Short mmCIF file of C-alpha atoms and ligand atoms in Angstrom, two decimals:
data_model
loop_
_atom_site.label_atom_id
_atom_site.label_comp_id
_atom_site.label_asym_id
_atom_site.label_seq_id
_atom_site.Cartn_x
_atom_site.Cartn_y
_atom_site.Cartn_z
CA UNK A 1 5.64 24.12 -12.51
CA UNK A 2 6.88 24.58 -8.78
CA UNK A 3 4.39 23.93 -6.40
CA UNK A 4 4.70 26.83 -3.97
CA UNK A 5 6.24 29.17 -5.89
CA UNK A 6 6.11 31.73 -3.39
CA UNK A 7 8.19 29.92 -0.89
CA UNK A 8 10.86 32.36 0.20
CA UNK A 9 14.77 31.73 0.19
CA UNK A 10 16.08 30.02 4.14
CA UNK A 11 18.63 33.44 3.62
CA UNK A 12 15.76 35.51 3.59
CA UNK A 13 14.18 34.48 6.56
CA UNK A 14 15.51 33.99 10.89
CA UNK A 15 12.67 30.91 10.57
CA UNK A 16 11.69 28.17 8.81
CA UNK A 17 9.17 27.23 10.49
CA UNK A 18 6.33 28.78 12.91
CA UNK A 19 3.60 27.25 14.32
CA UNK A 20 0.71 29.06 15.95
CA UNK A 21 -1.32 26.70 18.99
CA UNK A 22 -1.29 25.29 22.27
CA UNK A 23 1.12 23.11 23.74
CA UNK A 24 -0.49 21.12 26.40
CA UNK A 25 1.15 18.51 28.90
CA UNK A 26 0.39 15.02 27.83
CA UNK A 27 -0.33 13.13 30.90
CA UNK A 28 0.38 9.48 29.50
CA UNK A 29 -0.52 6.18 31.58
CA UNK A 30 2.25 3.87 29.15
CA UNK A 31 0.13 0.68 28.64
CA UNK A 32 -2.36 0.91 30.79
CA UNK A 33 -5.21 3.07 31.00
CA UNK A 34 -6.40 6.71 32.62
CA UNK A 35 -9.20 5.40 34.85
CA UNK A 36 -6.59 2.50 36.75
CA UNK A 37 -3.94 5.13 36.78
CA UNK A 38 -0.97 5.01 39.42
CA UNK A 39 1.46 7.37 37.89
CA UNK A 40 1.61 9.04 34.45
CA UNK A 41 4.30 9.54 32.11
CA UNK A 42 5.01 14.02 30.81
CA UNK A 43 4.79 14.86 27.62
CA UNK A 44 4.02 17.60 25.91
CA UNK A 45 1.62 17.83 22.76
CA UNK A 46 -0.34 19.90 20.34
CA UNK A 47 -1.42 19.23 16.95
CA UNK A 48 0.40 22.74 15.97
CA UNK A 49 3.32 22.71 17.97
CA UNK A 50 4.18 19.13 17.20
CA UNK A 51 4.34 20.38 13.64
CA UNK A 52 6.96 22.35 14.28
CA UNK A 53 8.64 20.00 16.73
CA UNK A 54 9.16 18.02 13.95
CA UNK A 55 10.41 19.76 11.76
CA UNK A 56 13.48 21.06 14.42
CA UNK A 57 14.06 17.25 15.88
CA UNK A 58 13.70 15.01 12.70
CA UNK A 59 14.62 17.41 9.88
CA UNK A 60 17.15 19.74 11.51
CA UNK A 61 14.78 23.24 10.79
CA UNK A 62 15.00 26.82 12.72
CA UNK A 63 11.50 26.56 14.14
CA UNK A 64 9.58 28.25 17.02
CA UNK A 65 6.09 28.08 18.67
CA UNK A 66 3.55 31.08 18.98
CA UNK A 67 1.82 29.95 22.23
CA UNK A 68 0.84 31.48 25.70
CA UNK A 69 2.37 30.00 29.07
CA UNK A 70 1.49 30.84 32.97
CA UNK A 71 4.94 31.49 34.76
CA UNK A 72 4.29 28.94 37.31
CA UNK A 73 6.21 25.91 37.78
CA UNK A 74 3.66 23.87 34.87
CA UNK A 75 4.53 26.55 32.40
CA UNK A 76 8.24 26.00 33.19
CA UNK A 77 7.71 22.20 32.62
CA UNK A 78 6.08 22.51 29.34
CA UNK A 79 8.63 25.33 28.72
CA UNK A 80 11.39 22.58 29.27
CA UNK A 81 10.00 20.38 27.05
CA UNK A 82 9.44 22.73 24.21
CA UNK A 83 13.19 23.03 24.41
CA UNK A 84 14.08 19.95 24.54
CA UNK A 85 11.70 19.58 21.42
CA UNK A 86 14.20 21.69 19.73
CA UNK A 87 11.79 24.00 18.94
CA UNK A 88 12.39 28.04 20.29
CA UNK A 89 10.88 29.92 22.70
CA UNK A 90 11.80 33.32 21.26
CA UNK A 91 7.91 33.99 20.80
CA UNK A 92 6.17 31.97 24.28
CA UNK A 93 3.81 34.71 25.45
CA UNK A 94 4.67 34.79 29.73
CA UNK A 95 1.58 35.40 31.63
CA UNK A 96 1.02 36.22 35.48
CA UNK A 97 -0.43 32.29 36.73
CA UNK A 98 -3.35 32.65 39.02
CA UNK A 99 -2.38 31.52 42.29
CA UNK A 100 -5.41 28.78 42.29
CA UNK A 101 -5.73 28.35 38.41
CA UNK A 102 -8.85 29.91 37.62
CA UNK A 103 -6.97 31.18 34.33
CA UNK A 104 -3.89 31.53 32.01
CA UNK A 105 -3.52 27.32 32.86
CA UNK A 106 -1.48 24.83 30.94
CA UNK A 107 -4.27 22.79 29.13
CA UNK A 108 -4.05 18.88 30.37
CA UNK A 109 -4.27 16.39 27.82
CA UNK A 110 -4.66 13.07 29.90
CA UNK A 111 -3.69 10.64 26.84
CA UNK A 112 -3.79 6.90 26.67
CA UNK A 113 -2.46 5.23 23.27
CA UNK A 114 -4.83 2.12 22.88
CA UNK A 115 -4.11 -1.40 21.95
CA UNK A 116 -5.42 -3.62 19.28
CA UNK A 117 -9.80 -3.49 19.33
CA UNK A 118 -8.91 -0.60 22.17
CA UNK A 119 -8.35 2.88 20.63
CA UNK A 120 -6.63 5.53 21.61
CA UNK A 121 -8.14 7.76 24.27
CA UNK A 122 -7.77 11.67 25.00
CA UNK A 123 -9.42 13.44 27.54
CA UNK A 124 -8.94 16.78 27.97
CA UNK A 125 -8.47 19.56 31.02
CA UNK A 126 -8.01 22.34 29.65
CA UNK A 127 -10.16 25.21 29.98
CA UNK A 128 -9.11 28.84 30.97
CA UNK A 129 -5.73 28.00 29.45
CA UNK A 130 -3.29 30.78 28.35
CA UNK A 131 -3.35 29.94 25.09
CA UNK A 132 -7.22 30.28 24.98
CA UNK A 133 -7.28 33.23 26.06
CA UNK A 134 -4.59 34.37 23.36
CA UNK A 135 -5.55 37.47 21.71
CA UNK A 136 -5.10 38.61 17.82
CA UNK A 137 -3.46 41.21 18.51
CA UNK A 138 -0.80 39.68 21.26
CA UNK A 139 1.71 39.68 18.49
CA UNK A 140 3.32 41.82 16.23
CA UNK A 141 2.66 39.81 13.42
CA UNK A 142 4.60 42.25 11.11
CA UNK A 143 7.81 42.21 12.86
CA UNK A 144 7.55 38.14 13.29
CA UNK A 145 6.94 37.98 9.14
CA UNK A 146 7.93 41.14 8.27
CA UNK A 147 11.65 41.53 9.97
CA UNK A 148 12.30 37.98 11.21
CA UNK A 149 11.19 36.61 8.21
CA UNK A 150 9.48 33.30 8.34
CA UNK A 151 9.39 30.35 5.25
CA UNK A 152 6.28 28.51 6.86
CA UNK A 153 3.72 29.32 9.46
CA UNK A 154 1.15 26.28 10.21
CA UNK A 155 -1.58 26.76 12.47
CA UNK A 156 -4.63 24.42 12.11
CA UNK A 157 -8.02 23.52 13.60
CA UNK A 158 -7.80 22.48 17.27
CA UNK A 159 -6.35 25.70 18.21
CA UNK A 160 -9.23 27.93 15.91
CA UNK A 161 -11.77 26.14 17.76
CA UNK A 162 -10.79 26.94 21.51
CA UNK A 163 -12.26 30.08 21.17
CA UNK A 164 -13.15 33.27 19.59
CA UNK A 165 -10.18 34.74 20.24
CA UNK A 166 -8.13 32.04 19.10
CA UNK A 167 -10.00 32.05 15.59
CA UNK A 168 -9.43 35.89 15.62
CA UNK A 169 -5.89 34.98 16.45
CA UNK A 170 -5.32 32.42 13.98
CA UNK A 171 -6.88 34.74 11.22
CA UNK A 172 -4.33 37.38 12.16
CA UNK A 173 -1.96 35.31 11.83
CA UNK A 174 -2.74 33.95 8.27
CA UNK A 175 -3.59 37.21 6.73
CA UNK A 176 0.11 38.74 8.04
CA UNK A 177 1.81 35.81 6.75
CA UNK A 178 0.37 35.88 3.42
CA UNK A 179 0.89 39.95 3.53
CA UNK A 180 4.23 39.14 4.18
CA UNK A 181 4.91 35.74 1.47
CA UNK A 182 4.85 33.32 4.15
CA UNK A 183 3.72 29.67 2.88
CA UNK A 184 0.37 28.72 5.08
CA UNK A 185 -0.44 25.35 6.24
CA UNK A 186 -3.39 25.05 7.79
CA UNK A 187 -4.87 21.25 8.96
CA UNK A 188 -8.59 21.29 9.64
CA UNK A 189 -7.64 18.40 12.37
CA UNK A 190 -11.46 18.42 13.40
CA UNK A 191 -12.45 17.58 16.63
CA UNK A 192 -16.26 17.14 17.32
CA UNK A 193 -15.68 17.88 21.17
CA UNK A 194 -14.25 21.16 21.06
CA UNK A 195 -16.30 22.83 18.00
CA UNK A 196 -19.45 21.26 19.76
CA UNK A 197 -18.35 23.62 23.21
CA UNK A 198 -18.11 26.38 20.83
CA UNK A 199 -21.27 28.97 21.14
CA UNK A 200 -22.01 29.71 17.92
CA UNK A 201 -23.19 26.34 16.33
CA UNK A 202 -22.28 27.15 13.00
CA UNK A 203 -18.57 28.23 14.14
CA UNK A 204 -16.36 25.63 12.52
CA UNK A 205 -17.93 26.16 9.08
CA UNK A 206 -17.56 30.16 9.61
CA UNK A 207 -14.17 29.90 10.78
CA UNK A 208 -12.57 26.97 9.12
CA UNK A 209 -13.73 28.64 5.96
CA UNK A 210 -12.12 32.58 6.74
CA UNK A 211 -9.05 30.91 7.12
CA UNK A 212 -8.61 28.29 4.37
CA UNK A 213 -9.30 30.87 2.25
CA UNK A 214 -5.76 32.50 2.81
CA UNK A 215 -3.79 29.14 3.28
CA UNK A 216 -1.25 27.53 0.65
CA UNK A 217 -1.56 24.07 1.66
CA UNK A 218 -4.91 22.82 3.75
CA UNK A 219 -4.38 19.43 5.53
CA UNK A 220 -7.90 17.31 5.78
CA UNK A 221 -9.33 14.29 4.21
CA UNK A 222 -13.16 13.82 3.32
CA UNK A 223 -14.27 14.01 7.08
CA UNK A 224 -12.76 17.33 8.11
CA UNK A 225 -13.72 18.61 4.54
CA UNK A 226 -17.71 18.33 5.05
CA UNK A 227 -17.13 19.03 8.88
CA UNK A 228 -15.32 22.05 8.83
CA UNK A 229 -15.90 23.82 5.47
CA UNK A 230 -19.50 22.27 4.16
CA UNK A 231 -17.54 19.96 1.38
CA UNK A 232 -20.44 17.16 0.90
CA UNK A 233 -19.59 14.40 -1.34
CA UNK A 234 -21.73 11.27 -2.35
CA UNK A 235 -18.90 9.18 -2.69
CA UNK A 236 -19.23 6.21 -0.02
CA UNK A 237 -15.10 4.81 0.59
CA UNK A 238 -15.05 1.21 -0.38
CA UNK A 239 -12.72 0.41 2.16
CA UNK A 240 -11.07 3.08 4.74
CA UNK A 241 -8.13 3.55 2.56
CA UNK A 242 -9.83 4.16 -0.84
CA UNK A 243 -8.71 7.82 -2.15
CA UNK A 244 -11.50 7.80 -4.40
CA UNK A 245 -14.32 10.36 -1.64
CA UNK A 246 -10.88 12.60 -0.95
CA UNK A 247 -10.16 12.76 -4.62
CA UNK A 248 -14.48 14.00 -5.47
CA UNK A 249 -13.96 16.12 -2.27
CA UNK A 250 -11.07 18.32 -3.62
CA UNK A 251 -12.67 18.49 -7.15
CA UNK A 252 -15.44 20.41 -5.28
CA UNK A 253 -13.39 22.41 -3.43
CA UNK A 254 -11.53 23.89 -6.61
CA UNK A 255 -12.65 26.66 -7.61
CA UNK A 256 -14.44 27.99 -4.37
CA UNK A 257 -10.61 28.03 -2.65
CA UNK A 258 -8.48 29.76 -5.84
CA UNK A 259 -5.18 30.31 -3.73
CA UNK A 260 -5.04 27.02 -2.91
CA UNK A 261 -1.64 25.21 -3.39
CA UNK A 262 -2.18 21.48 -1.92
CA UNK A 263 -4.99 19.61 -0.42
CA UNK A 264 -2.98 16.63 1.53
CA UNK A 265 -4.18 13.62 4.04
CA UNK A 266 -2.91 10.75 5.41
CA UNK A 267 -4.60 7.74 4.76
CA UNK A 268 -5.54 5.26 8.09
CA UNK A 269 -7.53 2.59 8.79
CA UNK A 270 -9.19 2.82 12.02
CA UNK A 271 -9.80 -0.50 12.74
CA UNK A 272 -7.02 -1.34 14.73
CA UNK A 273 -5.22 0.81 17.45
CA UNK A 274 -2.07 -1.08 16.86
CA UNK A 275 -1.80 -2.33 12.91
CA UNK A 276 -2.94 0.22 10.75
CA UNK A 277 -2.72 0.92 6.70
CA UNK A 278 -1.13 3.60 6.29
CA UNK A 279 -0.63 6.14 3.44
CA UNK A 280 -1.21 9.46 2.01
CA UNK A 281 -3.16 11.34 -1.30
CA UNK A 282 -2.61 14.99 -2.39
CA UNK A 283 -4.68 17.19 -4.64
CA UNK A 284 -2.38 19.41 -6.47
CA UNK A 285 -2.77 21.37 -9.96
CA UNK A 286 -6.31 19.10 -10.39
CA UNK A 287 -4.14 16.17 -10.03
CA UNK A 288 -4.28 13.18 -7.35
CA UNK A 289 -1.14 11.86 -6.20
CA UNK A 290 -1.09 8.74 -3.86
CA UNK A 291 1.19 7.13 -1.90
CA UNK A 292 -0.13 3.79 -1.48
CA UNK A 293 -1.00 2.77 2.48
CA UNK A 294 0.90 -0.32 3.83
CA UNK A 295 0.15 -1.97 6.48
CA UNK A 296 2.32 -0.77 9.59
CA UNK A 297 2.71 -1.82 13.42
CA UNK A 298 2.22 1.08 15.91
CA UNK A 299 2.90 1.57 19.33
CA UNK A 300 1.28 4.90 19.89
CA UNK A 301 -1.06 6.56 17.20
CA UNK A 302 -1.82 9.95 18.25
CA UNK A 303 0.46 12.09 16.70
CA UNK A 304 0.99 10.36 13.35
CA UNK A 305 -1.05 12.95 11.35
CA UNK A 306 0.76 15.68 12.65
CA UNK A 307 4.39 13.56 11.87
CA UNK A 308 3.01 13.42 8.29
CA UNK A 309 2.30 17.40 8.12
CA UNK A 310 5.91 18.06 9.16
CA UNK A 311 7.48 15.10 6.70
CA UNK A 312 5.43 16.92 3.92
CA UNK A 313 6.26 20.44 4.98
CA UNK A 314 10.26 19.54 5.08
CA UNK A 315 10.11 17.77 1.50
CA UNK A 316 8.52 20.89 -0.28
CA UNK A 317 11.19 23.21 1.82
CA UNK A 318 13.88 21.38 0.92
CA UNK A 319 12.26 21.71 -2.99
CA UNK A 320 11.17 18.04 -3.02
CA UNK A 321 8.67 16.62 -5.62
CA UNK A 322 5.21 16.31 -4.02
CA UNK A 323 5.40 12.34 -4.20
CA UNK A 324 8.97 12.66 -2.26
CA UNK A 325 7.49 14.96 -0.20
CA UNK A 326 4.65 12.58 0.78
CA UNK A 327 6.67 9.52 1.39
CA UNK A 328 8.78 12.05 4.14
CA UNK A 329 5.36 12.41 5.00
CA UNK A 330 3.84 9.19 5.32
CA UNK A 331 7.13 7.59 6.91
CA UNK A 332 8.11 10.22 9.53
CA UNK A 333 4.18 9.55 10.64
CA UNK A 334 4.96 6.02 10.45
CA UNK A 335 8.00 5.96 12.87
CA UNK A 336 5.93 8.85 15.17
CA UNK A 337 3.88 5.74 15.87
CA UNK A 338 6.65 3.37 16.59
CA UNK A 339 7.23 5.37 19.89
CA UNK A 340 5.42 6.75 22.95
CA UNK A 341 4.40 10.44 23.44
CA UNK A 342 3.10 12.40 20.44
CA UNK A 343 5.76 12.72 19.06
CA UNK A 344 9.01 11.07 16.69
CA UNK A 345 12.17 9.75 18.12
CA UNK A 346 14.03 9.95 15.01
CA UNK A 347 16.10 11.37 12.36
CA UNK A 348 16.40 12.60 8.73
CA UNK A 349 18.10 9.20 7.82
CA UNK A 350 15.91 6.93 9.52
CA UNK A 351 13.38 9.01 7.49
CA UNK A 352 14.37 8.69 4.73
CA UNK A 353 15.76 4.88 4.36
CA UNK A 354 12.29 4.02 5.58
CA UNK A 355 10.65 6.43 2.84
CA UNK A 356 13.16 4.46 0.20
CA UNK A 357 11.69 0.90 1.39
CA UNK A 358 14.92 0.19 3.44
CA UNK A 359 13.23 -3.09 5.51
CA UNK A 360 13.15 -2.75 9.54
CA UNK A 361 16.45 -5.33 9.41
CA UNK A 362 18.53 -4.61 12.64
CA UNK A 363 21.50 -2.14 12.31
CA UNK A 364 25.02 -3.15 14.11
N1 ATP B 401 -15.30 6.93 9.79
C1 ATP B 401 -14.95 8.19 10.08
N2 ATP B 401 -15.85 9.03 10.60
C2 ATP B 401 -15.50 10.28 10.91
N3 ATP B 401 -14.28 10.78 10.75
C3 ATP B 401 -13.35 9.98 10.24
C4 ATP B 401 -13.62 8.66 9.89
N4 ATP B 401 -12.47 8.13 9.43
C5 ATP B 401 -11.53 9.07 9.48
N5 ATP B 401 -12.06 10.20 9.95
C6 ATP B 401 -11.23 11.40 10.10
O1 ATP B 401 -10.36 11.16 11.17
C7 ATP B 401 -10.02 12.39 11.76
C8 ATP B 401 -9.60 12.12 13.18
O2 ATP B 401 -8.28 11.92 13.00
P1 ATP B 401 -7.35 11.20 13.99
O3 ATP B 401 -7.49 11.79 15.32
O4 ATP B 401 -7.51 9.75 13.86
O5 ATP B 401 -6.02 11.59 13.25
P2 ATP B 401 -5.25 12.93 13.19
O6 ATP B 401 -6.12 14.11 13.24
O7 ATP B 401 -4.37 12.81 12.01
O8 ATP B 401 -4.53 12.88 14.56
P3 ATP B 401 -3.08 12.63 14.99
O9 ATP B 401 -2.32 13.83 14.60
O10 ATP B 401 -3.24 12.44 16.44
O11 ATP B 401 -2.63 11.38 14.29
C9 ATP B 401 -11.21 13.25 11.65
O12 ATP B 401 -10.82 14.58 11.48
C10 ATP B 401 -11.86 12.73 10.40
O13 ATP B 401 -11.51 13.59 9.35
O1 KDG B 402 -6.19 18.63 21.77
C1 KDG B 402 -5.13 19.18 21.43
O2 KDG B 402 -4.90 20.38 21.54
C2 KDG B 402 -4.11 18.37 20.82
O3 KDG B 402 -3.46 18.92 19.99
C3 KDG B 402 -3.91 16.98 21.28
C4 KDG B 402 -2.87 16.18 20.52
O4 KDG B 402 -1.58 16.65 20.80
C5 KDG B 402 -3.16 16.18 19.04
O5 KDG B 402 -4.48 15.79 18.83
C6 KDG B 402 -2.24 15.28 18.27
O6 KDG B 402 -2.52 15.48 16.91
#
């Protein structure tokens, strides 16, 4: 049985590949750290739009980026960058920048990677952004899935949790694509900090949960499960890496999410910023599939989930088997790490020698 089976033709469709979010500028101190800062490296970032980044750089895809920019000489930055990403600007929403910034800003993501017993460090600027502010109906969501045609939209949790409006937005954006036989991915990618800002207390559960209901393939391990949609489980992880508290998660979560495809995670070991285990499990037709974690060197870690999402998403586009699709996965993530920013500096081959076991030998 395929997977998705509703996965349209690439004939049928202008995109492969949307992704709904905010793309902020990475402001990176390289080794050393935000607080002893003298200059700072530009990136740009976004747990959504680096999705689709990937999918344009690495695996060669047709993908843009539903997101909200001031015209101001920051929006033109991150606009350049977006380019440069590969990635389209055929759907940036323009606004009019306030002179002094009170609104429609470029979110700041001050970034630092970590090293070793240090971890990784984000702290963000970023209220009264455009994006934030982005509105449901901002889009014509029929003629973007409707006429265009799109294969995959991904959207996920960081941008549902800015604010109403951007849940609102996100749920419009769902509900078209499925209207319109779009594939969903949807990663809870929970972060405390911003659902914690929210008003309502109980907003991640409420909103998390309106929207998984209408996606195909829900990124999240055990964490992000009983965060964001009230998943408890009583299984304790023997070690970080043990599949066993995903696995008793998604068993739960049959049944109360009926249109769901794929539940998919990488798993990491947080205990070091720089060596990790890495790997990946699926839930799929009440099976569990794992790719077994290894231990890998990394230079930068933020980022690696989202290199995973776009691995997976290419393998099941290109009509992949779900393991093939999760060692894409779980090496594009890998070599996102290898490098600075948030994103990979690399290419389907690379990809996929590493996802064969090809060693890290040097090439001449
Ligand atoms: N011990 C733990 N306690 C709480 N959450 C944990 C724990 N271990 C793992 N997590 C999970 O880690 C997630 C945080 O993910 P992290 O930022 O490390 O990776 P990511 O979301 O894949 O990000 P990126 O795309 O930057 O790699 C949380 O959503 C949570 O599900
Ligand atoms: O906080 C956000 O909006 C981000 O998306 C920041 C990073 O780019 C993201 O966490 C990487 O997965």
């Amino acid at each position: 049985m395929t997977l998705l089976p509703r996965l349209k033709s690439k004939d049928s469709c202008r995109w492969d590949a949307v992704a709904l979010g905010e793309v902020m500028l990475r402001l990176d101190p390289g080794e050393g750290r935000i607080r002893t800062a003298r200059q700072f490296q530009v990136w740009e970032g976004g747990g959504e739009y680096n999705v689709a980044r990937g999918l344009a750089k690495t695996f060669g895809l047709r993908s843009a980026v539903v997101t909200a920019l001031p015209r101001n000489d920051i929006g033109a930055l991150v606009h350049e960058l977006i380019l440069q990403g590969g990635v389209s600007d055929a759907h940036i929403l323009w606004r009019e920048a306030d002179p002094v910034g009170r609104e429609n800003r470029v979110g700041l993501n001050f970034t630092e990677r970590g090293f070793g017993p240090r971890g990784a460090l984000g702290v963000s600027d970023r209220a009264h952004s455009a994006a934030s502010a982005m509105q449901p109906d901002d889009v014509d969501w029929d003629t973007l899935f409707g006429d265009e045609g799109v294969r995959w939209l991904h959207t996920g949790g960081i941008f549902s949790a800015l604010s109403e409006s951007t849940a609102e937005t996100a749920l419009a954006a769902v509900t078209a694509a499925r209207r319109h036989g779009t594939i969903v991915s949807y990663d809870l990618n929970y972060r405390a900090s911003l659902w914690a800002a929210h008003p309502d207390p109980e907003a991640a559960r409420r909103v998390n949960r309106a929207i998984a209901e209408q996606v195909d393939v829900l990124i999240g391990d055990e964490y992000s499960l009983a965060a964001c949609l009230g998943i408890e489980t009583p299984e304790v992880r023997t070690n970080p890496c043990d599949p066993a508290p995903f696995a008793a998660a998604a068993e739960r979560l049959r049944g109360q999410l009926p249109d769901l495809r794929l539940l998919a995670s990488p798993l990491r070991d947080p205990v070091s910023a720089s060596m990790n285990r890495w790997g990946a499990c699926a839930w799929a037709d009440g099976a569990l599939t794992v790719h077994a974690p290894v231990e890998v060197a990394i230079l930068d870690r933020v980022g690696g989930g989202d290199g995973f999402v776009s691995g997976l998403a290419f393998g099941l586009m290109d009509g992949r088997s779900l393991e093939a699709s999760l060692a894409l996965g779980v090496a594009h993530g890998a070599l996102a790490m290898t490098t600075p920013g948030d994103n990979a500096m690399t290419s389907l081959d690379e990809v996929e020698a590493l996802a064969r076991g090809d060693g890290a030998a040097a090439r001449r």
